[in-house]
Coordinates of N, CA and C in Angstrom, one line a residue:
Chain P
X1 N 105.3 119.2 83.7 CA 105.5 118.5 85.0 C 104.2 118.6 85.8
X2 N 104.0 117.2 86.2 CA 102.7 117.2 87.3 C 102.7 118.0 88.5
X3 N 101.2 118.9 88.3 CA 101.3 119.1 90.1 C 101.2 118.5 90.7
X4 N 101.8 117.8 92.1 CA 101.1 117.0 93.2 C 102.9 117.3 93.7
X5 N 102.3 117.8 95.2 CA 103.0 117.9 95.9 C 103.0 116.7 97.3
X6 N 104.3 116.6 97.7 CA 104.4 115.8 99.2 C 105.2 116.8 99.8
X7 N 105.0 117.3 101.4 CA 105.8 116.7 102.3 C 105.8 116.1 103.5
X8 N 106.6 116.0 104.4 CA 108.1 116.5 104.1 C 108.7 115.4 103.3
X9 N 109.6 115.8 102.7 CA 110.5 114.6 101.5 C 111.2 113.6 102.3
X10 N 111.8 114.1 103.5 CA 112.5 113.1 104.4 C 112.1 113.5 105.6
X11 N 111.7 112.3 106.4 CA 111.6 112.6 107.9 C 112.2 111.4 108.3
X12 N 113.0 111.9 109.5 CA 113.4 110.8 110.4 C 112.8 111.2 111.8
X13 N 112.3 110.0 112.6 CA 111.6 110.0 113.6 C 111.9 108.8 114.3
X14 N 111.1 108.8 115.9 CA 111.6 108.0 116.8 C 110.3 107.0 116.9
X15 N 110.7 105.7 117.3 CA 109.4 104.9 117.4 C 108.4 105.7 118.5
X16 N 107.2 105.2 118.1 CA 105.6 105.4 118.7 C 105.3 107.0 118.6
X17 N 105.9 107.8 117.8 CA 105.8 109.1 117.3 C 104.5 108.3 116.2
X18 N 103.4 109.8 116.9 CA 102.2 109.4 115.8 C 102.6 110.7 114.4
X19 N 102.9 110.4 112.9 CA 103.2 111.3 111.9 C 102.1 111.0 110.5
X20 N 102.0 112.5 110.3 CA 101.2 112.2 108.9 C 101.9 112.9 107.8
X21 N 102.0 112.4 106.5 CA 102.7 112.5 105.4 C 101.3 113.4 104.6
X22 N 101.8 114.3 103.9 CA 100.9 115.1 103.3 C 101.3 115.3 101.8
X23 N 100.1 115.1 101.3 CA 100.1 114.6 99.5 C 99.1 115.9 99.1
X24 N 99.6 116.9 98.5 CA 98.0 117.6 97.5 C 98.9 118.1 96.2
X25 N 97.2 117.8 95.4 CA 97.6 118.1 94.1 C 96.2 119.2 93.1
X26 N 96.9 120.1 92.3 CA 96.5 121.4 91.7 C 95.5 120.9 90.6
X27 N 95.5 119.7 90.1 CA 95.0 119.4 89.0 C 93.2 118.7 88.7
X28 N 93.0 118.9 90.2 CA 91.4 118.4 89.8 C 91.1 117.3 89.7
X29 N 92.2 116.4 90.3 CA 91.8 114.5 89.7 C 91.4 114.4 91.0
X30 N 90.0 113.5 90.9 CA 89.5 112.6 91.6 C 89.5 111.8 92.2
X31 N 90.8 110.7 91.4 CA 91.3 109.5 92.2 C 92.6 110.1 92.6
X32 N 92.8 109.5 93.8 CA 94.5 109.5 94.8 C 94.7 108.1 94.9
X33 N 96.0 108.3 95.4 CA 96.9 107.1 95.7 C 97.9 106.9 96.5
X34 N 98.0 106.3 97.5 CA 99.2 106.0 98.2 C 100.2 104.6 98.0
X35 N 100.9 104.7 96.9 CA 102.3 103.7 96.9 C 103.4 103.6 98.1
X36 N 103.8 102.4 98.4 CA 104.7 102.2 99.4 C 105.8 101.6 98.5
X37 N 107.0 102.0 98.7 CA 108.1 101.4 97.6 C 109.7 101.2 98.7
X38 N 110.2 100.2 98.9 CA 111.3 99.7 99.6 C 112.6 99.9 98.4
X39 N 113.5 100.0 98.9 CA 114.9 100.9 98.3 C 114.8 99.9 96.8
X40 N 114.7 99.5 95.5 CA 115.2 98.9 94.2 C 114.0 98.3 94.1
X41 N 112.8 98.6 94.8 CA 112.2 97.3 95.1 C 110.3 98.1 94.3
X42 N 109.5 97.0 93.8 CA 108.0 97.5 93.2 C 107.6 98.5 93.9
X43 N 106.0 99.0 93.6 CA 105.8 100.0 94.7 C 104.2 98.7 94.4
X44 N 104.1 99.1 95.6 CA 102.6 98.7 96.4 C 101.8 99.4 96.6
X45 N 100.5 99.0 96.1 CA 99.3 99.7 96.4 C 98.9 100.1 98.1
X46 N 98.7 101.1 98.9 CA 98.5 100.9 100.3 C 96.8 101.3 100.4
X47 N 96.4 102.4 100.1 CA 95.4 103.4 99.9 C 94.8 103.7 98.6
X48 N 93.6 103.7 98.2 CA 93.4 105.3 97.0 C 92.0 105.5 97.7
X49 N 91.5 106.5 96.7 CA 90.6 107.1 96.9 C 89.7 107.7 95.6
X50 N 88.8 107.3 95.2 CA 87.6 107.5 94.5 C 86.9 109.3 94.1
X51 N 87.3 109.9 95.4 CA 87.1 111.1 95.7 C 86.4 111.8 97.0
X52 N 86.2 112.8 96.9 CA 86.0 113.3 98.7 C 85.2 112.2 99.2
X53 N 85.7 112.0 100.3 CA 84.8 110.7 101.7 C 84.6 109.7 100.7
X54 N 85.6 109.2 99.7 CA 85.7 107.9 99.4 C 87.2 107.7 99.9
X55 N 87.2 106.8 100.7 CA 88.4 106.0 101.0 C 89.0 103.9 101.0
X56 N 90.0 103.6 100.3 CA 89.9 102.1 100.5 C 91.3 101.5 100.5
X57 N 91.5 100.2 101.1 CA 92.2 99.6 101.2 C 93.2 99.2 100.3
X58 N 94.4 99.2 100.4 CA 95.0 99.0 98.7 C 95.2 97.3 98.9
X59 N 96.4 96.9 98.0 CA 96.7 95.8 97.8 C 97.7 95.1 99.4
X60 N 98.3 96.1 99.7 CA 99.3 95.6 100.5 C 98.5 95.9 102.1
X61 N 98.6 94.8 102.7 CA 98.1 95.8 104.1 C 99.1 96.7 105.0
X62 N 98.3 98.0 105.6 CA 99.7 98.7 106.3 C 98.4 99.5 107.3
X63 N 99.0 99.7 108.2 CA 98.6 100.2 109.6 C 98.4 101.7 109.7
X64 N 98.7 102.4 108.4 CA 98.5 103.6 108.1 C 96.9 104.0 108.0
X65 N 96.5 105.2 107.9 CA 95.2 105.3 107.8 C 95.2 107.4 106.7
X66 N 94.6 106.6 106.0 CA 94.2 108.0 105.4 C 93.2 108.9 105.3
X67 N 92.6 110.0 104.7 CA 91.4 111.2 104.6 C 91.8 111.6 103.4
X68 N 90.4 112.1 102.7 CA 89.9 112.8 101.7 C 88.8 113.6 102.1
X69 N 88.8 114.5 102.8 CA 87.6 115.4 103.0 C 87.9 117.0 102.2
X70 N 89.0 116.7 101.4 CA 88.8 118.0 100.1 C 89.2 117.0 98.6
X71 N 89.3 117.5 97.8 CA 89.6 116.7 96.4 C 90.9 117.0 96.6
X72 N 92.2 118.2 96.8 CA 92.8 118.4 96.4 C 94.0 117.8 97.4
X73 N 93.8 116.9 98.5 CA 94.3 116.8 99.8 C 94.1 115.2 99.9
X74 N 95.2 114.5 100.1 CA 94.9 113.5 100.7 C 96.1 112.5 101.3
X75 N 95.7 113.1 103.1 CA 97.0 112.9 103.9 C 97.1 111.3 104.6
X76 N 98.3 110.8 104.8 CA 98.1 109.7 105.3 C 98.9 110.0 106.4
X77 N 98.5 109.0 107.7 CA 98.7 109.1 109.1 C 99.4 107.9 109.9
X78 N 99.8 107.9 110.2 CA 100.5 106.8 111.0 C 100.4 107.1 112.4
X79 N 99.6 106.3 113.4 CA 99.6 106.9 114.6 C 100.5 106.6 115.6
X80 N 101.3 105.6 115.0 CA 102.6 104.9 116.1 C 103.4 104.4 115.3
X81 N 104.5 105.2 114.8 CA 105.9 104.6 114.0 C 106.4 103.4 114.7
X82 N 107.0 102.8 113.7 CA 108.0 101.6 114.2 C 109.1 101.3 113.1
X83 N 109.9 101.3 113.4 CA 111.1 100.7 112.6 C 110.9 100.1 111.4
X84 N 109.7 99.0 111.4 CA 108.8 98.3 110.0 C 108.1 99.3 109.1
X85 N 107.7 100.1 109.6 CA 107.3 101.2 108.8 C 108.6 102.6 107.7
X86 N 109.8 102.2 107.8 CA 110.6 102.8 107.2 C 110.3 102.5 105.8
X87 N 110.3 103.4 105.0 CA 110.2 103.1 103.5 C 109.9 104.4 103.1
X88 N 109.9 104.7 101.3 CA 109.7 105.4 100.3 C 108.0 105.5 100.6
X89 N 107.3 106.6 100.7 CA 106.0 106.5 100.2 C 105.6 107.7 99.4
X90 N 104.9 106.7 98.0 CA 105.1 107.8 97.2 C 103.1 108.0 96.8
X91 N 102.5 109.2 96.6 CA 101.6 109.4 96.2 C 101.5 110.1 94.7
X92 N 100.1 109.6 94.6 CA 99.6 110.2 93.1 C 98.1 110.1 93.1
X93 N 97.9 110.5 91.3 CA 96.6 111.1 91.0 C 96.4 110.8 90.1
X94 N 95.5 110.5 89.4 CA 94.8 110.6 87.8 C 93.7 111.3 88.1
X95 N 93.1 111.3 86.6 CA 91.7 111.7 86.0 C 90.6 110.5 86.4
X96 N 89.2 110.4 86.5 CA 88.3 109.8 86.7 C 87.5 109.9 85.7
X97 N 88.7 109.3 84.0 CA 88.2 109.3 82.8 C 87.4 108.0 82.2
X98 N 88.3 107.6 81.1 CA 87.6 106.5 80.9 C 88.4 105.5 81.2
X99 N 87.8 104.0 81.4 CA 88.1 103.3 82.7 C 89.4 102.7 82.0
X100 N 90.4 102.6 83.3 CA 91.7 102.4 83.3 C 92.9 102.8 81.9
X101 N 92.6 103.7 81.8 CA 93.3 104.5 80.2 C 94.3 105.4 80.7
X102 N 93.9 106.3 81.6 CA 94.5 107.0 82.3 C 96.0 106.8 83.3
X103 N 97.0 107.7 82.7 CA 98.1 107.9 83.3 C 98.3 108.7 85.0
X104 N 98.7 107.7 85.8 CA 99.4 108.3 87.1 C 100.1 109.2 87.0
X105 N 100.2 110.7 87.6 CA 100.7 111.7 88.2 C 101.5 111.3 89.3
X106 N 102.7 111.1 89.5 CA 103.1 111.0 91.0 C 104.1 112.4 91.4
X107 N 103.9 112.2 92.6 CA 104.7 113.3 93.8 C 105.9 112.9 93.7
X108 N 106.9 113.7 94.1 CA 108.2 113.4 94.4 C 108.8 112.2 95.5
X109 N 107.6 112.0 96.4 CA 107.8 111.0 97.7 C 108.3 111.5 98.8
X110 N 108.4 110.8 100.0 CA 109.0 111.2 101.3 C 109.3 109.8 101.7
X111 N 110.4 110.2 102.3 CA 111.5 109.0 102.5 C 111.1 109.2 103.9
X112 N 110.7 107.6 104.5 CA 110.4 107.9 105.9 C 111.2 106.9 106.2
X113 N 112.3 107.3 107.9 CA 112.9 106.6 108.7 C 112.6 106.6 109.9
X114 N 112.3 105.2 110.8 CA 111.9 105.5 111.9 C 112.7 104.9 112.7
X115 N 113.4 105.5 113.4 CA 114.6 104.7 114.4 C 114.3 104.0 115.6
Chain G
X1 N 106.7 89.2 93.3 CA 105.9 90.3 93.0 C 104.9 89.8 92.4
X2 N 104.1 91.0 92.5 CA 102.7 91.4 92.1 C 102.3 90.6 90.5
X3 N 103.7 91.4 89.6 CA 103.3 91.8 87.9 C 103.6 90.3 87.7
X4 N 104.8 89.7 88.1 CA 105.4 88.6 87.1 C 106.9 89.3 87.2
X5 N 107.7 89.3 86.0 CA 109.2 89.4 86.0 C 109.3 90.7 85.0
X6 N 110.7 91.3 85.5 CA 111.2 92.5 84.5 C 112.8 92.1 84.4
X7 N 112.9 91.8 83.3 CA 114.3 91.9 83.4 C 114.9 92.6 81.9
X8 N 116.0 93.0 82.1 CA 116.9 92.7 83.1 C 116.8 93.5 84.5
X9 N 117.3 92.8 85.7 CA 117.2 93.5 86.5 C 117.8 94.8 86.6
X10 N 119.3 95.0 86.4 CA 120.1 96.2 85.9 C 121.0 95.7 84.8
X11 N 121.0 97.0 84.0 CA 121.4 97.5 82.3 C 122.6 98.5 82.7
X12 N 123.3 97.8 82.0 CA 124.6 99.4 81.9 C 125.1 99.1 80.3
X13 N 124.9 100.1 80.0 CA 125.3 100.5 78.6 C 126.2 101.7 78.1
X14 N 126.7 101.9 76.9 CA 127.6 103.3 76.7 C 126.3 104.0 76.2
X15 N 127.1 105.2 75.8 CA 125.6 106.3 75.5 C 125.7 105.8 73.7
X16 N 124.7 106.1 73.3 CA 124.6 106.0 71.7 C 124.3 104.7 71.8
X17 N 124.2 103.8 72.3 CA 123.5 102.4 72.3 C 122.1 102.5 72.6
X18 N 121.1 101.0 72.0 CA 120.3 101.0 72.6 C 120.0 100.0 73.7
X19 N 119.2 100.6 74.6 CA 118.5 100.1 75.9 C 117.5 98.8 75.4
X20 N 116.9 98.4 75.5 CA 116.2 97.1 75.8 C 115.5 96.6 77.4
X21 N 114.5 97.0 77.5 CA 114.0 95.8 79.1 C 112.5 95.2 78.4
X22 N 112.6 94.4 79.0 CA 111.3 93.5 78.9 C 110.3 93.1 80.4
X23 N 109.1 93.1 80.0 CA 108.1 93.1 81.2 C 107.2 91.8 81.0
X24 N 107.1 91.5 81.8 CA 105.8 89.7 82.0 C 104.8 90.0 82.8
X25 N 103.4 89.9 82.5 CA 102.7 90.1 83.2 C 101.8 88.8 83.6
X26 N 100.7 88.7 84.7 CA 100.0 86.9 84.6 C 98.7 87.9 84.2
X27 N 98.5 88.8 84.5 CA 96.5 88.5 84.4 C 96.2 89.4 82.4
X28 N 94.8 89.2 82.2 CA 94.7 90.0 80.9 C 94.5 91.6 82.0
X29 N 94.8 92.2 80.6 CA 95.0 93.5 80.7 C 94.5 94.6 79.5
X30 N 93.8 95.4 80.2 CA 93.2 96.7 79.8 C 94.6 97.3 78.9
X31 N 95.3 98.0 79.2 CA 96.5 98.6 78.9 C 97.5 98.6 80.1
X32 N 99.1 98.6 79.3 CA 100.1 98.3 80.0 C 100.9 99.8 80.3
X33 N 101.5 100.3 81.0 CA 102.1 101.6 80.9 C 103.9 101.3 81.6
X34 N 104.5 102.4 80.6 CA 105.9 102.6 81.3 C 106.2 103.4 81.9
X35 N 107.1 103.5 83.3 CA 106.6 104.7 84.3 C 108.6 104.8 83.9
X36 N 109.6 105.8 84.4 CA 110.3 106.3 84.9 C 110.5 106.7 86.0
X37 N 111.9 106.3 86.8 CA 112.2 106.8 88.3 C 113.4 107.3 88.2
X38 N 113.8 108.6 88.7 CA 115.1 108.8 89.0 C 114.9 108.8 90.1
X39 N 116.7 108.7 90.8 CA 116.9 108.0 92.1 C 116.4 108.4 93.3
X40 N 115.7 108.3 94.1 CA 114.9 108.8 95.1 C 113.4 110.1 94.9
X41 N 113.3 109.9 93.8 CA 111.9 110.6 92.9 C 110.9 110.2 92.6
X42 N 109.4 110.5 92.8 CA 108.4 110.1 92.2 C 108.7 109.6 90.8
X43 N 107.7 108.8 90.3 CA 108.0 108.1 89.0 C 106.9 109.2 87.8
X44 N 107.3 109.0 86.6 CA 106.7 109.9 85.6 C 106.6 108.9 84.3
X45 N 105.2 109.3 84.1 CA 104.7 108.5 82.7 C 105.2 108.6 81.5
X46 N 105.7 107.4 80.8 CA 106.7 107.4 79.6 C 105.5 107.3 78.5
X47 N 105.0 106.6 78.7 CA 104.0 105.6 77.0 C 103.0 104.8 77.8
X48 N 102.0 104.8 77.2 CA 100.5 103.8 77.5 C 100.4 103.1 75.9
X49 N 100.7 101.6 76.3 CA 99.9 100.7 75.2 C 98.2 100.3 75.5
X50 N 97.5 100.8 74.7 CA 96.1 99.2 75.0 C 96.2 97.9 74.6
X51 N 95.5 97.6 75.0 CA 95.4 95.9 74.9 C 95.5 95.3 73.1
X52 N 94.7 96.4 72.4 CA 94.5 96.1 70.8 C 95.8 96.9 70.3
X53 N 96.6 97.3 70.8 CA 97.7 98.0 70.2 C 99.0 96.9 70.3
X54 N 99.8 97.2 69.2 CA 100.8 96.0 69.2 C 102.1 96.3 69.3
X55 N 102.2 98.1 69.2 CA 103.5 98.6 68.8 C 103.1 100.4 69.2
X56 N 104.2 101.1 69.7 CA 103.6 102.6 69.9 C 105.1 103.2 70.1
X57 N 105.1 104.4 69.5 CA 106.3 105.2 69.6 C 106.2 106.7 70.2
X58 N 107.4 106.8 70.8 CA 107.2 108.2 71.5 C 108.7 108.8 71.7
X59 N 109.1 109.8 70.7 CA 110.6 110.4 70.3 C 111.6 108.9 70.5
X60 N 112.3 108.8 71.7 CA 113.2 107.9 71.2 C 113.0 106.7 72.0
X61 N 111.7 106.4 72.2 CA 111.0 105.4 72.9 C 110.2 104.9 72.0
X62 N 110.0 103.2 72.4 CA 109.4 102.3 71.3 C 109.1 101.1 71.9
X63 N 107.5 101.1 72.4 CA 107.2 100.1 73.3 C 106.3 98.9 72.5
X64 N 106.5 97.4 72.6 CA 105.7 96.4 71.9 C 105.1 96.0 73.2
X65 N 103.7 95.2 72.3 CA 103.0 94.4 73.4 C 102.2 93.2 72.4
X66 N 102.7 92.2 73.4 CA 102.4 90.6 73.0 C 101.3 89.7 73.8
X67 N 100.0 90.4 73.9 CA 99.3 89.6 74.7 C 99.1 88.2 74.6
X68 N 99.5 87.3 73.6 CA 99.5 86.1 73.7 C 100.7 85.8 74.5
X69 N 101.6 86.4 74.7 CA 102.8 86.0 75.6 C 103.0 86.6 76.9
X70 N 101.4 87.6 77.1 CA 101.5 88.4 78.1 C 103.0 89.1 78.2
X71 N 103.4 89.8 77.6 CA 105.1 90.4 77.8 C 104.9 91.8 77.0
X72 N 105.4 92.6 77.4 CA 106.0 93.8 76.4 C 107.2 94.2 76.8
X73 N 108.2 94.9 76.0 CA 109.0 95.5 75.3 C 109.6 96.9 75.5
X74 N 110.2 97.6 76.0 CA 110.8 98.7 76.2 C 112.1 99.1 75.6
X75 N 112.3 99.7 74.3 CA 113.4 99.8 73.9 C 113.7 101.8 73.9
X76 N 114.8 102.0 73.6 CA 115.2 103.1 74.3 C 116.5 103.8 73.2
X77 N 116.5 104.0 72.3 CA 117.4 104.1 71.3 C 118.3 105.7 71.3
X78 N 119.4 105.5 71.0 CA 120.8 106.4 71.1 C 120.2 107.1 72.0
X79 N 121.0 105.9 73.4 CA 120.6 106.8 75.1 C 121.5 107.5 75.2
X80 N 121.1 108.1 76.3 CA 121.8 109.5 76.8 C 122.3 108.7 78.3
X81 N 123.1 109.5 79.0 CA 123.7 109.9 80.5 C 122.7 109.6 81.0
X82 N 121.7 111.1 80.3 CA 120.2 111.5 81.1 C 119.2 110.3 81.0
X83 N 119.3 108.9 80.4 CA 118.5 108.2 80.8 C 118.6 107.0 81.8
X84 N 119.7 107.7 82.7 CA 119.7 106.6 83.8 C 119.0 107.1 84.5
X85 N 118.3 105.7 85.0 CA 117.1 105.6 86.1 C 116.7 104.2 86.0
X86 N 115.5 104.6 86.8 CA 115.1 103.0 86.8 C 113.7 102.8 86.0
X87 N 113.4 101.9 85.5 CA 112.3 101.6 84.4 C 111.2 100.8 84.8
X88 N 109.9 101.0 84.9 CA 108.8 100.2 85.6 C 108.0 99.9 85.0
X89 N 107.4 99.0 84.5 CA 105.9 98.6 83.4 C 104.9 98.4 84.4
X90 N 103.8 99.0 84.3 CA 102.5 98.7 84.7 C 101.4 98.4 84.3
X91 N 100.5 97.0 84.4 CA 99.5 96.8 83.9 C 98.0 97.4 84.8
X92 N 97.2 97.8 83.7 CA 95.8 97.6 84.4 C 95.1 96.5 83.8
X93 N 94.4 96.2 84.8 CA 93.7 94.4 84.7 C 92.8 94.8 84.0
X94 N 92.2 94.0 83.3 CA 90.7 94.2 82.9 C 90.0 93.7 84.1
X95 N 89.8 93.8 84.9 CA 89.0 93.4 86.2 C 89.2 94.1 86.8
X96 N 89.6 95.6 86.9 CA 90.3 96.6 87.9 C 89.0 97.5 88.6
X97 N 88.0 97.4 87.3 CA 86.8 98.1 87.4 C 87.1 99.6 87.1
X98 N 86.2 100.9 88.2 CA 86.6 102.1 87.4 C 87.8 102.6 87.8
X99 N 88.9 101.9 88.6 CA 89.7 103.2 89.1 C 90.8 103.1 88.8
X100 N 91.2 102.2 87.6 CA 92.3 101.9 87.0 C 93.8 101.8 87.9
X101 N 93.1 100.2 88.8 CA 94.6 99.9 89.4 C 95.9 99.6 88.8
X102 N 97.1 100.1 89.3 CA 98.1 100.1 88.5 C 98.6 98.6 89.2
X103 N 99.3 97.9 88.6 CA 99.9 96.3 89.2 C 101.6 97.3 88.4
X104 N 102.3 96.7 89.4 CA 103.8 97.1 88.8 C 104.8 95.8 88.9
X105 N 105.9 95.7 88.2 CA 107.2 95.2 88.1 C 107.9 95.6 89.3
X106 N 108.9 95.2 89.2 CA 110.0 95.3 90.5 C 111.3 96.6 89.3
X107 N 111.1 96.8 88.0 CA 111.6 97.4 87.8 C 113.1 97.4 87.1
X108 N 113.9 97.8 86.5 CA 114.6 97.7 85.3 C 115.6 98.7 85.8
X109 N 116.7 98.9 86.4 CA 117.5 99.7 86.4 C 118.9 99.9 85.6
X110 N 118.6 101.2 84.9 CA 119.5 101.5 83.7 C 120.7 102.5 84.0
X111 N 122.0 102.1 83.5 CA 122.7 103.2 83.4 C 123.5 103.2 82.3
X112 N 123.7 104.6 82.1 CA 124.2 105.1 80.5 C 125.3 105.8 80.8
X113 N 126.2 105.4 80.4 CA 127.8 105.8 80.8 C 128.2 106.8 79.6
X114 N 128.7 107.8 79.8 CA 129.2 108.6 78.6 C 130.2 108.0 78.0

């Protein structure tokens, strides 16, 4: 079983609450990841990360903002919930092996609700 | 979506049968991978094809890949209870560069009835 931890697994919150979701993992990978995934529905690229003080934009745009200032840590922030921001977000990790061969590690996720 | 199509969307089958999903992708591709989800869980790596690979097994998993038809294959033989969840293929482009972006399906949801 992969290490990479998230929490909190479920948060419910109230709009314009600024919250950050916290992702670390035991294993030493260099690249992170922030997936966004809606109930039956793909997951979307939001975030990854290269490694410490690399940060970039994923596929999907979202108002979230993330950090990598350790390898093993990489939290994502939301500084003003809203209702549109409810969703599954799920993080992960690989190796920074050889190019694109490598299997995703993911966290268990945190179910965010924002009323 | 992103990938193209997965279907079937959802599978229900008895146990001791086999499973079947199929994935479509549009762009060429480095290697394809199968992820697993149980219901409200991070997802977990089943099988990685490469692009020169055509066929790959792993205990009671047996994934094909048809780059002329851009499509692969997910078959799933004498399932269990324990393999309901939901089923995901993901490609990496060959254009992804180093950080091996994952492109995903909308995903395959299975259930195995005792």
């Amino acid at each position: 079983e992969a290490d990479i931890y998230q929490t909190p697994r479920y948060l419910v919150i109230g709009t314009g609450k600024k919250i950050t979701l916290e992702c670390s993992q035991t294993m030493g990978h260099d690249k992170m990841y922030w997936y966004q995934q809606d109930p039956g529905m793909e997951l979307h690229l939001i975030h990854y990360s290269y490694g410490v003080n690399s940060t970039e934009k994923g596929d999907l745009s979202s108002e979230s903002t993330v950090s990598r200032i350790r390898t093993e840590h990489f939290p994502l922030t939301l500084e003003s919930a809203r209702p549109s921001h409810t969703s599954q977000y799920l993080c992960a990790s690989s190796e920074f092996g050889d190019r694109g061969l490598n299997e995703q590690f993911f966290g268990p996720g945190t179910r965010l609700t924002v009323l | 979506s992103q990938q193209g199509e997965e279907d079937p969307q959802a599978l229900s089958i008895q146990e001791g049968e086999n499973a079947t999903m199929n994935c479509s992708y549009k762009t060429s591709i480095n290697n394809l991978q199968w992820y697993r989800q149980n219901s409200g869980r991070g997802l977990v790596h089943l099988i990685l094809i490469r692009s020169n690979e055509r066929e790959k097994h792993s205990g009671r998993l047996r994934v094909t890949l048809d780059t002329s038809k851009k499509s692969s294959s997910l078959l799933i033989t004498a399932s269990r209870a324990a393999d309901t969840a939901s089923y995901f293929c993901a490609t990496v482009s060959m254009f992804s560069g180093g950080y091996n972006k994952l492109i995903f399906g909308a995903g395959t949801r299975l259930a195995v009835h005792p």
